[in-house]
Coordinates of C-alpha atoms and ligand atoms in Angstrom, one line a residue:
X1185 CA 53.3 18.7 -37.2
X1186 CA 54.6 15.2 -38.2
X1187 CA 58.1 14.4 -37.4
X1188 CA 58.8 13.2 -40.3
X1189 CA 57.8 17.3 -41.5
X1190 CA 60.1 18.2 -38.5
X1191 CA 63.0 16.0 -40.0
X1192 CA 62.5 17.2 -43.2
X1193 CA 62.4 20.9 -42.4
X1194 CA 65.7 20.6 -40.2
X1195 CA 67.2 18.7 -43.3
X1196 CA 66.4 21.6 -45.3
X1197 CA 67.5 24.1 -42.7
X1198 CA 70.7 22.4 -42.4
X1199 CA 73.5 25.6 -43.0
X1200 CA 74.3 27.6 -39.7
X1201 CA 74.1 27.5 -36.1
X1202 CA 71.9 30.7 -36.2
X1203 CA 69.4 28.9 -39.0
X1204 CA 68.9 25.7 -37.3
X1205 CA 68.4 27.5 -34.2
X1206 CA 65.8 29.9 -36.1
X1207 CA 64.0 27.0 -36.7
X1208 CA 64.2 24.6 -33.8
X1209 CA 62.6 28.5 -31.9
X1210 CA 60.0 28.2 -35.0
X1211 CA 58.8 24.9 -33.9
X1212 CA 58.4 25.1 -30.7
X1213 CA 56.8 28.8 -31.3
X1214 CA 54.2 27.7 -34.2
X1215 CA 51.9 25.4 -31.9
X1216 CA 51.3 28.4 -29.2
X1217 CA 50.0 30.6 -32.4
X1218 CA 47.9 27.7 -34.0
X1219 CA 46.2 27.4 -30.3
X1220 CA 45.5 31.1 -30.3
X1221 CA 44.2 31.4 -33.9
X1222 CA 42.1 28.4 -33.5
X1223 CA 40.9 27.8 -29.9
X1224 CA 41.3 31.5 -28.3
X1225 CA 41.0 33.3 -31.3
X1226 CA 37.1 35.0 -30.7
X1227 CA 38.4 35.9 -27.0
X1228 CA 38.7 39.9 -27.2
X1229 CA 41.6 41.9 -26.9
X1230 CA 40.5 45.8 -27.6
X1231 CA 37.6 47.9 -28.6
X1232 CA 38.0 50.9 -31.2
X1233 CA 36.6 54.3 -31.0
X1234 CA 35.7 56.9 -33.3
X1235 CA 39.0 59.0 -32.9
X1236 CA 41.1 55.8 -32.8
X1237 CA 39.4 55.1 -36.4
X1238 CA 40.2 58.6 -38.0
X1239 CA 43.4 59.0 -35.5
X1240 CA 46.2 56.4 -36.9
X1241 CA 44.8 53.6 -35.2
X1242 CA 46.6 54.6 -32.3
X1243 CA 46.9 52.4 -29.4
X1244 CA 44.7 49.5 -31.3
X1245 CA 46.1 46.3 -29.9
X1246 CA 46.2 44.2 -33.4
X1247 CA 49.4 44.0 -34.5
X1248 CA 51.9 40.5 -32.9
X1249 CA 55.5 41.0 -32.4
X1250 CA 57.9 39.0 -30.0
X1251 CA 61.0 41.0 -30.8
X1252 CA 60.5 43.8 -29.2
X1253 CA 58.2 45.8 -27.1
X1254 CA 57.3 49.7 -26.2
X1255 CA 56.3 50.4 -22.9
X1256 CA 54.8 53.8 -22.7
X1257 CA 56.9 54.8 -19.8
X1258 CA 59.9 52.4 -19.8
X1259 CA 60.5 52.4 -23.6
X1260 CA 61.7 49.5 -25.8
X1261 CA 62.7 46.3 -24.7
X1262 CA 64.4 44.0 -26.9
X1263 CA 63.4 40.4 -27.0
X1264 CA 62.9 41.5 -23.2
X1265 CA 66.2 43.3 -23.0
X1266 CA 66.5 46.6 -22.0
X1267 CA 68.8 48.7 -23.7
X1268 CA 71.5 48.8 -21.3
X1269 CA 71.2 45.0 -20.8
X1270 CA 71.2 44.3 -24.4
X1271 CA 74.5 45.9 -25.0
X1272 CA 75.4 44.4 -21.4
X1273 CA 74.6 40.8 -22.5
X1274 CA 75.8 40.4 -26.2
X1275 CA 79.9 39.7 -27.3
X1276 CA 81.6 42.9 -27.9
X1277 CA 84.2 43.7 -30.7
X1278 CA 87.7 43.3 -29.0
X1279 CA 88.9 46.4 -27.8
X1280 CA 85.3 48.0 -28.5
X1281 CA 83.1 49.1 -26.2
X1282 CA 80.0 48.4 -28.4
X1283 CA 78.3 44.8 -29.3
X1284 CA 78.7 43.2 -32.6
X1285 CA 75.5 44.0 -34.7
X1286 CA 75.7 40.7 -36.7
X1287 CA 75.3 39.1 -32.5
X1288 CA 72.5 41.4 -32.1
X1289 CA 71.0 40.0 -35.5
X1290 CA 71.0 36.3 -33.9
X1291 CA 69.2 37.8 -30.7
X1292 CA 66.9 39.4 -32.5
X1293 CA 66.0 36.7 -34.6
X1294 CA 66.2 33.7 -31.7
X1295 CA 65.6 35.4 -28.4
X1296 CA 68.8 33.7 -27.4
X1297 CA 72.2 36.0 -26.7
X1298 CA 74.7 34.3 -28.9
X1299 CA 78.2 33.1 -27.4
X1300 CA 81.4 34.5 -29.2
X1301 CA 81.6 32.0 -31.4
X1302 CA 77.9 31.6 -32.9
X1303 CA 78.3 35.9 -33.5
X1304 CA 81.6 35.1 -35.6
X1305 CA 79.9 32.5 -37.6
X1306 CA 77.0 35.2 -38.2
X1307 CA 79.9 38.0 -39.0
X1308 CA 81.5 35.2 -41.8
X1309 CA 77.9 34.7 -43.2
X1310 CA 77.3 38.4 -43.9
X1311 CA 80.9 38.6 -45.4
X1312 CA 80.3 35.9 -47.5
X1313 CA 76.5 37.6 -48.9
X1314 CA 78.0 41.3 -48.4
X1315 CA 79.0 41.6 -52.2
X1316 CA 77.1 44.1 -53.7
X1317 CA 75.9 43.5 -57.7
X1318 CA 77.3 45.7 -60.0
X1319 CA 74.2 46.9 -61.2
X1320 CA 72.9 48.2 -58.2
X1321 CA 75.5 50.6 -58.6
X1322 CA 74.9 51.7 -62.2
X1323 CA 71.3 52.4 -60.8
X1324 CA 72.5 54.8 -58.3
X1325 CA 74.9 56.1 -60.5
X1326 CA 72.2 56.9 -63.2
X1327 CA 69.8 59.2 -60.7
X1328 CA 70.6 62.4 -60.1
X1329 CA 72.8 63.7 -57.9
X1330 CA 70.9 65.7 -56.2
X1331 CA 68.5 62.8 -55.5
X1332 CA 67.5 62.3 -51.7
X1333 CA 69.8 59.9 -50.3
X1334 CA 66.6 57.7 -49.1
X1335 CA 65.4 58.1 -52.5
X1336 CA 68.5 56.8 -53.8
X1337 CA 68.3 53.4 -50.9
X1338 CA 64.6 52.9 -51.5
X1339 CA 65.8 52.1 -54.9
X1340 CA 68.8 50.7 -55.0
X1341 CA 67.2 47.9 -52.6
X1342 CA 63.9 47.4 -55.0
X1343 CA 66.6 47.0 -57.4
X1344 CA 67.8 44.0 -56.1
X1345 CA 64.5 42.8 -56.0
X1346 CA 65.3 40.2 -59.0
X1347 CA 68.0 38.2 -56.3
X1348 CA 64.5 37.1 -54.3
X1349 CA 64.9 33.6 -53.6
X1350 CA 61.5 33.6 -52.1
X1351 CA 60.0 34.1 -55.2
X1352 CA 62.0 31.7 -57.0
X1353 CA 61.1 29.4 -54.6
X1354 CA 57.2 30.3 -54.8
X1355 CA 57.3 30.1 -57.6
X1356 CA 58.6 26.4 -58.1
X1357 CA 56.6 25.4 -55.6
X1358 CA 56.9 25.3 -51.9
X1359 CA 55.1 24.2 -48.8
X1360 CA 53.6 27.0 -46.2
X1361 CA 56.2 25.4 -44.0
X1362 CA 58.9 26.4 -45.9
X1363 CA 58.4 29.8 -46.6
X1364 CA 60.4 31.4 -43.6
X1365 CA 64.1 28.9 -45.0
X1366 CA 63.8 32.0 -48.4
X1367 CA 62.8 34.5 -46.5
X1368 CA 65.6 34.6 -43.6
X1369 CA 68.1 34.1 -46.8
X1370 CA 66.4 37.0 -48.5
X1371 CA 66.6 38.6 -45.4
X1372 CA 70.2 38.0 -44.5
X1373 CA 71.6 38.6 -47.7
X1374 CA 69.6 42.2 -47.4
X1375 CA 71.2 42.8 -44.2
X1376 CA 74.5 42.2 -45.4
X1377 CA 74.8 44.2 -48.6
X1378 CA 73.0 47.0 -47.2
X1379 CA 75.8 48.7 -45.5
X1380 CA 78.0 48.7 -48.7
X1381 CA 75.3 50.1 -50.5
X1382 CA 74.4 53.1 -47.8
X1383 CA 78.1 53.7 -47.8
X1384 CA 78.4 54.0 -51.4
X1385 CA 76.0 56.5 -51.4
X1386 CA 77.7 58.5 -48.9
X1387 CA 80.8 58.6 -50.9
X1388 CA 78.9 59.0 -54.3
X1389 CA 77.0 61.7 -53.0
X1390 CA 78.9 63.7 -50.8
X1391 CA 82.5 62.8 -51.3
X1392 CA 82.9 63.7 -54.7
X1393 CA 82.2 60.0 -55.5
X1394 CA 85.3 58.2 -54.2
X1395 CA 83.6 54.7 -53.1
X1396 CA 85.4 52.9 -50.8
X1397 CA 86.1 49.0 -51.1
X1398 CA 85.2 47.0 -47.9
X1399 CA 87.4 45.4 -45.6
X1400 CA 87.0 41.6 -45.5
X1401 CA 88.7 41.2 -42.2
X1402 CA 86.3 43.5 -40.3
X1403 CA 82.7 43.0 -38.9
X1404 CA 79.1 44.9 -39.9
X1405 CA 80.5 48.2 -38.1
X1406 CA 83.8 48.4 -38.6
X1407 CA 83.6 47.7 -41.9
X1408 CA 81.1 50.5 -42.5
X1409 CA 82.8 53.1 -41.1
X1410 CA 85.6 52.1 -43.3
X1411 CA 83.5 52.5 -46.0
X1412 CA 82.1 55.8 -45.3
X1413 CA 86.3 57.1 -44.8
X1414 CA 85.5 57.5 -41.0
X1415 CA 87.9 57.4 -38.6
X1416 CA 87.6 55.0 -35.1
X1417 CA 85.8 55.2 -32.7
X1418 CA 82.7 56.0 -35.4
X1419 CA 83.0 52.1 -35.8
X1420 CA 80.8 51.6 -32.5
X1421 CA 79.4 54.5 -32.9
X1422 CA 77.8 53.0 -35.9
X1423 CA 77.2 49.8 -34.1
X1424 CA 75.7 51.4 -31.4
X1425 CA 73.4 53.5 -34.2
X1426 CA 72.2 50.9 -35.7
X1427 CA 71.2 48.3 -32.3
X1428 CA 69.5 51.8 -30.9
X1429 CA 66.9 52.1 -34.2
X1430 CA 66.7 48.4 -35.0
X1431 CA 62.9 47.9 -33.7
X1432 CA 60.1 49.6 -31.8
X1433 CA 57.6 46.6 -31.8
X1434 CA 55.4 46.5 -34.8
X1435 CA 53.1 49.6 -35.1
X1436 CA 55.8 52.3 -36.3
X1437 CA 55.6 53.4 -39.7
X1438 CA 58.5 51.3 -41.2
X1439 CA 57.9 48.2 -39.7
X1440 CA 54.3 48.2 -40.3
X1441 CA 54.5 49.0 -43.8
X1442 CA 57.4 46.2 -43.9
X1443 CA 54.9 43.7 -42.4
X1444 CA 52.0 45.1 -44.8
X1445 CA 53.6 44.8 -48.0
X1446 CA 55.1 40.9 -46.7
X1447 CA 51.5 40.5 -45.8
X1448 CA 50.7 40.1 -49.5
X1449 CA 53.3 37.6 -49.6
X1450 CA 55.7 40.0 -51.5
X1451 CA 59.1 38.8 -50.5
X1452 CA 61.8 41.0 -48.4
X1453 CA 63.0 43.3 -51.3
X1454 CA 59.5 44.9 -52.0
X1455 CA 58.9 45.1 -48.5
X1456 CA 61.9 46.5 -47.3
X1457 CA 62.0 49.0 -50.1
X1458 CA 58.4 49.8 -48.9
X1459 CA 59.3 50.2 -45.3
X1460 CA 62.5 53.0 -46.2
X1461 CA 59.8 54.8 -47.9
X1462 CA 57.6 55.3 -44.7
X1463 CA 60.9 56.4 -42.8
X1464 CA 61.6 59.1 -44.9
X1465 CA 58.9 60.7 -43.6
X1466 CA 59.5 64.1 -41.4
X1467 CA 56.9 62.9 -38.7
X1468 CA 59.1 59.4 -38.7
X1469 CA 63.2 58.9 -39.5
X1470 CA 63.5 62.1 -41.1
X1471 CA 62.8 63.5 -37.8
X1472 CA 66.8 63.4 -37.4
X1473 CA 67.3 65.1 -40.3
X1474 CA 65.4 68.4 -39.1
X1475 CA 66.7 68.1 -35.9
X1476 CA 69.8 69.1 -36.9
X1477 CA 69.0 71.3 -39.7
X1478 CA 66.5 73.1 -36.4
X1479 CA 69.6 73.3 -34.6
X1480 CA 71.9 74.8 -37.3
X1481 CA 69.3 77.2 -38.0
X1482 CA 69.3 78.2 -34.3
X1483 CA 73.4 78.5 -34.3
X1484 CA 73.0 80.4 -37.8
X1485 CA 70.9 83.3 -36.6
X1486 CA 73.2 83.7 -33.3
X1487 CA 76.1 83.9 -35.2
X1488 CA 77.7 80.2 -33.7
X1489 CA 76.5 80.7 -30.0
X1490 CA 74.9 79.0 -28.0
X1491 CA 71.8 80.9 -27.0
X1492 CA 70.5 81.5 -23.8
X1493 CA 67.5 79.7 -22.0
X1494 CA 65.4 83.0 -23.0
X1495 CA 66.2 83.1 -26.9
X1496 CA 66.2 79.4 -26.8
X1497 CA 62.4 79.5 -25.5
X1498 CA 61.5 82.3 -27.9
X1499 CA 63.5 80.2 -30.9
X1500 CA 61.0 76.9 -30.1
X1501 CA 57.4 79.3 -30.1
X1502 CA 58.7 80.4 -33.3
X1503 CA 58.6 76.9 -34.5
X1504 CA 55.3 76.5 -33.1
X1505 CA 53.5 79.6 -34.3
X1506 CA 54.9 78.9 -37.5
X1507 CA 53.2 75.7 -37.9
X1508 CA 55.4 73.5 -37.5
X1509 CA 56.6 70.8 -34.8
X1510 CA 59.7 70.6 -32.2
X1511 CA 61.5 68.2 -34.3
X1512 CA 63.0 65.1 -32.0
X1513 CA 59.9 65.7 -29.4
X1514 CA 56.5 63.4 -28.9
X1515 CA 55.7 60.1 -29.6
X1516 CA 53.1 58.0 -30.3
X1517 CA 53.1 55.3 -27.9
X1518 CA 56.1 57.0 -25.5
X1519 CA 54.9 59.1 -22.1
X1520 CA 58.3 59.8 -21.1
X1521 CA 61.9 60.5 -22.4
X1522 CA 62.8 58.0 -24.9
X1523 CA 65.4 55.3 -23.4
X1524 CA 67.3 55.6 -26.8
X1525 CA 67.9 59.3 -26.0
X1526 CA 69.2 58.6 -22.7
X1527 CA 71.8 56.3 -24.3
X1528 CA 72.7 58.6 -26.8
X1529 CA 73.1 60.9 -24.1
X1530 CA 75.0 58.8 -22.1
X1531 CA 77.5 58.1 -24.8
X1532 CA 77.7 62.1 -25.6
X1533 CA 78.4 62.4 -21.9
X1534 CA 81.5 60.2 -21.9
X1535 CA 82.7 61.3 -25.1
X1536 CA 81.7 64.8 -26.2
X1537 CA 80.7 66.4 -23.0
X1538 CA 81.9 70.1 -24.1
X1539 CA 80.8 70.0 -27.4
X1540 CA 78.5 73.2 -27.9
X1541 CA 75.8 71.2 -30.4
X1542 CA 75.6 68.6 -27.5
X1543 CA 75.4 71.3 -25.0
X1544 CA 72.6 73.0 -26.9
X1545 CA 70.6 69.7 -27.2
X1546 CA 70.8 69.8 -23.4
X1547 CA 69.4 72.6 -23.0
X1548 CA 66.9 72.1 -25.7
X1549 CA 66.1 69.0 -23.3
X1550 CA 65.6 71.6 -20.6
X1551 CA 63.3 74.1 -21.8
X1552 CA 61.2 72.6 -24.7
X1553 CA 59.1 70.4 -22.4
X1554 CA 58.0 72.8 -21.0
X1555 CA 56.9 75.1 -24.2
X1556 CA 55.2 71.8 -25.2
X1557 CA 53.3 71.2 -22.3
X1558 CA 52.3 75.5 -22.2
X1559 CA 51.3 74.7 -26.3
X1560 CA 49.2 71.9 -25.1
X1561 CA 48.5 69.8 -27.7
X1562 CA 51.3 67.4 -27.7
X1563 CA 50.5 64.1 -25.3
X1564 CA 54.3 63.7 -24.6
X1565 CA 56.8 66.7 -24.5
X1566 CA 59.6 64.2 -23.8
X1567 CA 62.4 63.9 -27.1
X1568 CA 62.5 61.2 -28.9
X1569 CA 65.7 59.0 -30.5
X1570 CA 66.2 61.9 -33.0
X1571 CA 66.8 64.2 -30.6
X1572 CA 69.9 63.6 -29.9
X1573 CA 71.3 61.0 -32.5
X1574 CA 72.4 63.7 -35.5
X1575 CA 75.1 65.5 -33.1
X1576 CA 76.5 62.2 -32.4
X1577 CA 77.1 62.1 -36.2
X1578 CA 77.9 65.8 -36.7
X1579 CA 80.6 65.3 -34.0
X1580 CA 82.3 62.1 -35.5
X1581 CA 82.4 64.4 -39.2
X1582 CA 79.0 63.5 -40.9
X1583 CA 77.8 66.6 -41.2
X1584 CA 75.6 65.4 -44.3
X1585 CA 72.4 65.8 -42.3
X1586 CA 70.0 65.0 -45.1
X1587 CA 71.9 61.3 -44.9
X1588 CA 70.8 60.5 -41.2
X1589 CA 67.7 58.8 -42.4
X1590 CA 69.8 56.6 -44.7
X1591 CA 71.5 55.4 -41.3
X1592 CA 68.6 54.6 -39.4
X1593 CA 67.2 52.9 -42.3
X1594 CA 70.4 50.6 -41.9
X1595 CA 69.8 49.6 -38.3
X1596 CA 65.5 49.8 -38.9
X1597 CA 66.7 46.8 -41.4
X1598 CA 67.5 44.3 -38.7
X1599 CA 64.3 44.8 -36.7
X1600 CA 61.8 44.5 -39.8
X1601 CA 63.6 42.1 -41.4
X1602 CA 64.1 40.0 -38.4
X1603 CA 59.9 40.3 -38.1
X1604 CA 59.3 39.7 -41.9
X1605 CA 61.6 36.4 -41.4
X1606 CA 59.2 35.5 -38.3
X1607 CA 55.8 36.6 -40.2
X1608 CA 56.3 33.7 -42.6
X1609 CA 57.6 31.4 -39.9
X1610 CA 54.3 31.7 -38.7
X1611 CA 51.9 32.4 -41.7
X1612 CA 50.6 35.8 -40.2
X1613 CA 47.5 36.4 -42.9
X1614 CA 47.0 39.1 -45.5
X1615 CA 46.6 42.0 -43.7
X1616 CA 43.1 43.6 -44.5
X1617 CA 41.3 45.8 -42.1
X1618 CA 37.5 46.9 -42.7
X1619 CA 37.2 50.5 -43.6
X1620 CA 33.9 52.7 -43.0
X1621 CA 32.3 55.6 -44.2
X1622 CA 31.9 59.3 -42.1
X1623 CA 28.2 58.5 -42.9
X1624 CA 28.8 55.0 -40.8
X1625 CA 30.4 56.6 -37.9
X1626 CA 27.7 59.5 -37.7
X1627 CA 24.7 57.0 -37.7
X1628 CA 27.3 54.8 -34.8
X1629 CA 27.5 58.2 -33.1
X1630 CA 24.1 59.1 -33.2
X1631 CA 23.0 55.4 -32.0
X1632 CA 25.4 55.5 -28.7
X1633 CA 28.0 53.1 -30.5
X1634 CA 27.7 50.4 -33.1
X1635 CA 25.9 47.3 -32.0
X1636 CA 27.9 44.4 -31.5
X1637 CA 25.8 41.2 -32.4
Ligands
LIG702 N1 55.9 69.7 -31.7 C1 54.7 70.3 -31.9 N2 53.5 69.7 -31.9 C2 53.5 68.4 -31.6 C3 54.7 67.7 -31.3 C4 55.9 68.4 -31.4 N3 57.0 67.8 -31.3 N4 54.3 66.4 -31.1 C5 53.0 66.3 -31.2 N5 52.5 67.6 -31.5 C6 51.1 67.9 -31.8 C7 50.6 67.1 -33.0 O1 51.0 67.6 -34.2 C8 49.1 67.1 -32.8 O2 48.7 68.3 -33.2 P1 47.2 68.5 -33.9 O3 46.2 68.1 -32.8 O4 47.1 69.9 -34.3 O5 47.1 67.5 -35.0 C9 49.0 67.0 -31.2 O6 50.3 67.5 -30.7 C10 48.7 65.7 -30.7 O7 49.7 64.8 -31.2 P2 50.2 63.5 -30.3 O8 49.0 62.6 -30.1 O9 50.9 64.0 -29.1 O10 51.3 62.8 -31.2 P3 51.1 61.8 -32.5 O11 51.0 60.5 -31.9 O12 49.9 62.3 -33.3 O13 52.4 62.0 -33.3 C11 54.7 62.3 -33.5 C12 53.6 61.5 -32.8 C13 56.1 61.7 -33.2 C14 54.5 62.3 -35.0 C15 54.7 63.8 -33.1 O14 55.0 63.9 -31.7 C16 55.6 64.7 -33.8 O15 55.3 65.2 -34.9 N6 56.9 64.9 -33.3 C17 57.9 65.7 -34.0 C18 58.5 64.8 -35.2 C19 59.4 63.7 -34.6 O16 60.2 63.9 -33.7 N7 59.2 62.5 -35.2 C20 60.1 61.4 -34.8 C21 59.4 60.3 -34.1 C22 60.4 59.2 -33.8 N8 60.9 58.5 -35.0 O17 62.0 58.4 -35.2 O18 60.1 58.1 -35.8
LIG703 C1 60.5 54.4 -34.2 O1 61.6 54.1 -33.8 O2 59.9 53.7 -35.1 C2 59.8 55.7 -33.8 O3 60.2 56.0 -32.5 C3 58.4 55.8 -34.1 C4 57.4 54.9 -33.4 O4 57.8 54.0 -32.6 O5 56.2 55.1 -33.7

């Protein structure tokens, strides 16, 4: 790129220590994935078979992400962090034991760990977008009560779809270039309303619709569990909620339909909205949900006790020979217990250690391997982040479980959004795969594979 381009991009770009940063890592980024594309790009990468093709595509290596990455046995890494180094390496709220999410937003988008002061100019720019518009509001208030809560997110974010600078911008006219400077504001300004607006729903929905006004002088998490009328310490456990489900690289359900929807050039809004849609699923965020409604079930028909290992092991072949699946177990990519789970654990270790729910995930943790791997059909009996994460909020007093998918879909935000923003930093392409017919793969079959000219 010229440097007069260069110069006039940074011109553009010229607002916030995170932005210009953004784009000096754009930069210096874009000329490794032109090389690729162009020089490298015919060098090959994977092959696909005829159960990865019917099967979810799973394991396909065709998806680009630098934000974060799943190892099958070690778990997610964030922009090369681990878990316990992430929340090692980034500021923490004073007197908190738990990063500031807004600092985690700059490392996500950047690969750099923020100093204090660059995560409190990030914490004044969400205050600054974090007004919600009025209408939003008279949307959700118009549904039904009884409306899912994701339902009633989904929405209220498509809503706001009108706000799209990007589109604007398109729209006027705008270089390739360009299109990341809208799409990290769309982005942003997303990022920052959305806690008000999952808050709001809490309170419309369950707490006989007694909104909360935020609190200018406090950051991302503190501010939402004001909103949501929870008492400390739920403010880092709401930061530490929301770093735990940001990303998990590209291929998951919510950020690949994100990406998709983007691909098309649609800006954050549409693709967000798209992206909460695909986590409400049961086999994907909802997951939390019917953990805990698993678990009440189990405390229900023994009266409040915990049960032991025996009835425990009968209660999971029940689930099984009913049909259905060990909610919070498997994975798609993971071979072992989720590192998310640890840290959950970890926390519930420190803070609830004799609570009977978290006791009876523990034991859950203990037997229902085991009935997995005896089943036989699961690849990984290990739980999963939604194992453990509802107790946490049943413990803290949000006992709403059909919410928990409205939380994760507040902390999914950062990682999607952070990749959407990166996507048009580096003009990833439509995305259109080639399908096939069953009569194509039975003629491959038939001929040993399909030839490759
Ligand atoms: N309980 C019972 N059966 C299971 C489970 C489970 N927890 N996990 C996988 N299986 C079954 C699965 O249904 C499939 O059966 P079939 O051959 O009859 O279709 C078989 O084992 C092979 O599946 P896998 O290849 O191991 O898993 P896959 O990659 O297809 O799916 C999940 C991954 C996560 C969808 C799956 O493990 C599952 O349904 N888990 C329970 C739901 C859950 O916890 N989801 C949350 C995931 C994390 N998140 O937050 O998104
Ligand atoms: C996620 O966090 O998105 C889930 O663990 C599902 C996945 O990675 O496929």
């Amino acid at each position: 790129m010229a440097v007069a381009e260069k110069a006039d991009e940074r011109r553009s770009a010229n607002v916030s220590t995170l932005k210009a940063k953004l784009l000096e890592k754009i930069l210096a980024h874009r000329p490794r994935t032109t090389k690729l594309v162009k020089e490298l790009g015919k060098i090959v990468i994977d092959q696909v078979t005829i159960d990865q093709c019917i099967g979810g595509a799973r394991d396909v290596r065709c998806l680009v992400t630098d934000i974060s990455y799943l190892d099958p046995q070690e778990g997610i890494r964030f922009r090369g962090k681990t878990i316990p180094e992430t929340f090692a390496a980034l500021p923490k709220v004073p007197g908190c034991d738990y990063p500031y999410v807004e600092g985690f937003w700059y490392f996500l988008l950047t690969g750099d760990v923020p100093t204090k002061e660059q995560t409190l100019e990030v914490v004044e720019d969400f205050k600054a977008r974090a007004t919600v518009p009025q209408y939003v509001f008279d949307v959700l208030r118009a549904m039904p009560r009884d409306t899912h809560p994701m339902t009633m997110f989904s929405t209220a974010v498509l809503a706001m779809q009108r706000e799209s600078l990007f589109v604007k911008r398109y729209n006027a006219g705008m270089k390739k270039t360009e299109y990341w400077d809208p799409m990290y504001e769309d982005c942003t300004n997303i990022m920052a309303k959305i806690p008000g607006i999952a808050a709001y729903i809490y309170r419309m929905k369950y707490k006989s619709d007694t909104p909360i006004a935020p609190n200018p002088n406090l950051d991302l998490g503190g501010n939402f569990a004001h909103m949501m009328g929870l008492a400390k310490p739920y403010d880092d456990v709401a930061r530490m909620y929301f770093i735990l489900h940001s990303d998990h690289e590209s291929g998951n359900v919510s950020a690949h339909t994100t990406h998709l929807v983007a691909s098309a050039l649609s800006d954050a809004y549409y693709s967000f909205s798209a992206g909460l849609d695909g986590l409400a699923g049961p086999l994907h965020g909802l997951a939390n949900q019917e953990v805990l409604s698993w678990i009440q079930e189990v405390f229900g028909k023994l009266g409040g006790k915990l049960p032991t290992d025996e009835e425990l092991k009968k209660f999971l072949w029940d689930t099984l020979n009913s049909g259905k699946v060990i909610p919070g177990y498997g994975h798609a990519v993971l071979r072992k217990t989720d590192p998310r789970y640890t840290s959950q654990m970890e926390f519930c270790l420190k803070n609830l250690p004799e609570y009977p729910m978290f006791k009876l995930v523990n034991q859950i943790y203990k037997i229902a391997p085991d009935v997995l791997r005896e089943h036989g059909k699961a690849k990984n009996p290990w739980p999963n982040v939604d194992a453990q994460s509802g107790v946490i909020q049943w413990y803290y007093g949000l006992t709403e479980y059909d919410f928990y998918t409205v939380l994760f879909g507040v902390g999914r935000a950062l990682g999607v959004l952070a990749n959407i923003t990166w996507d048009r930093a580096l003009g990833y392409a439509l995305e259109r795969p080639k399908s096939v017919t069953t009569d194509m793969l039975e003629k491959w079959a038939a001929e040993g594979g399909r030839k490759l000219s």
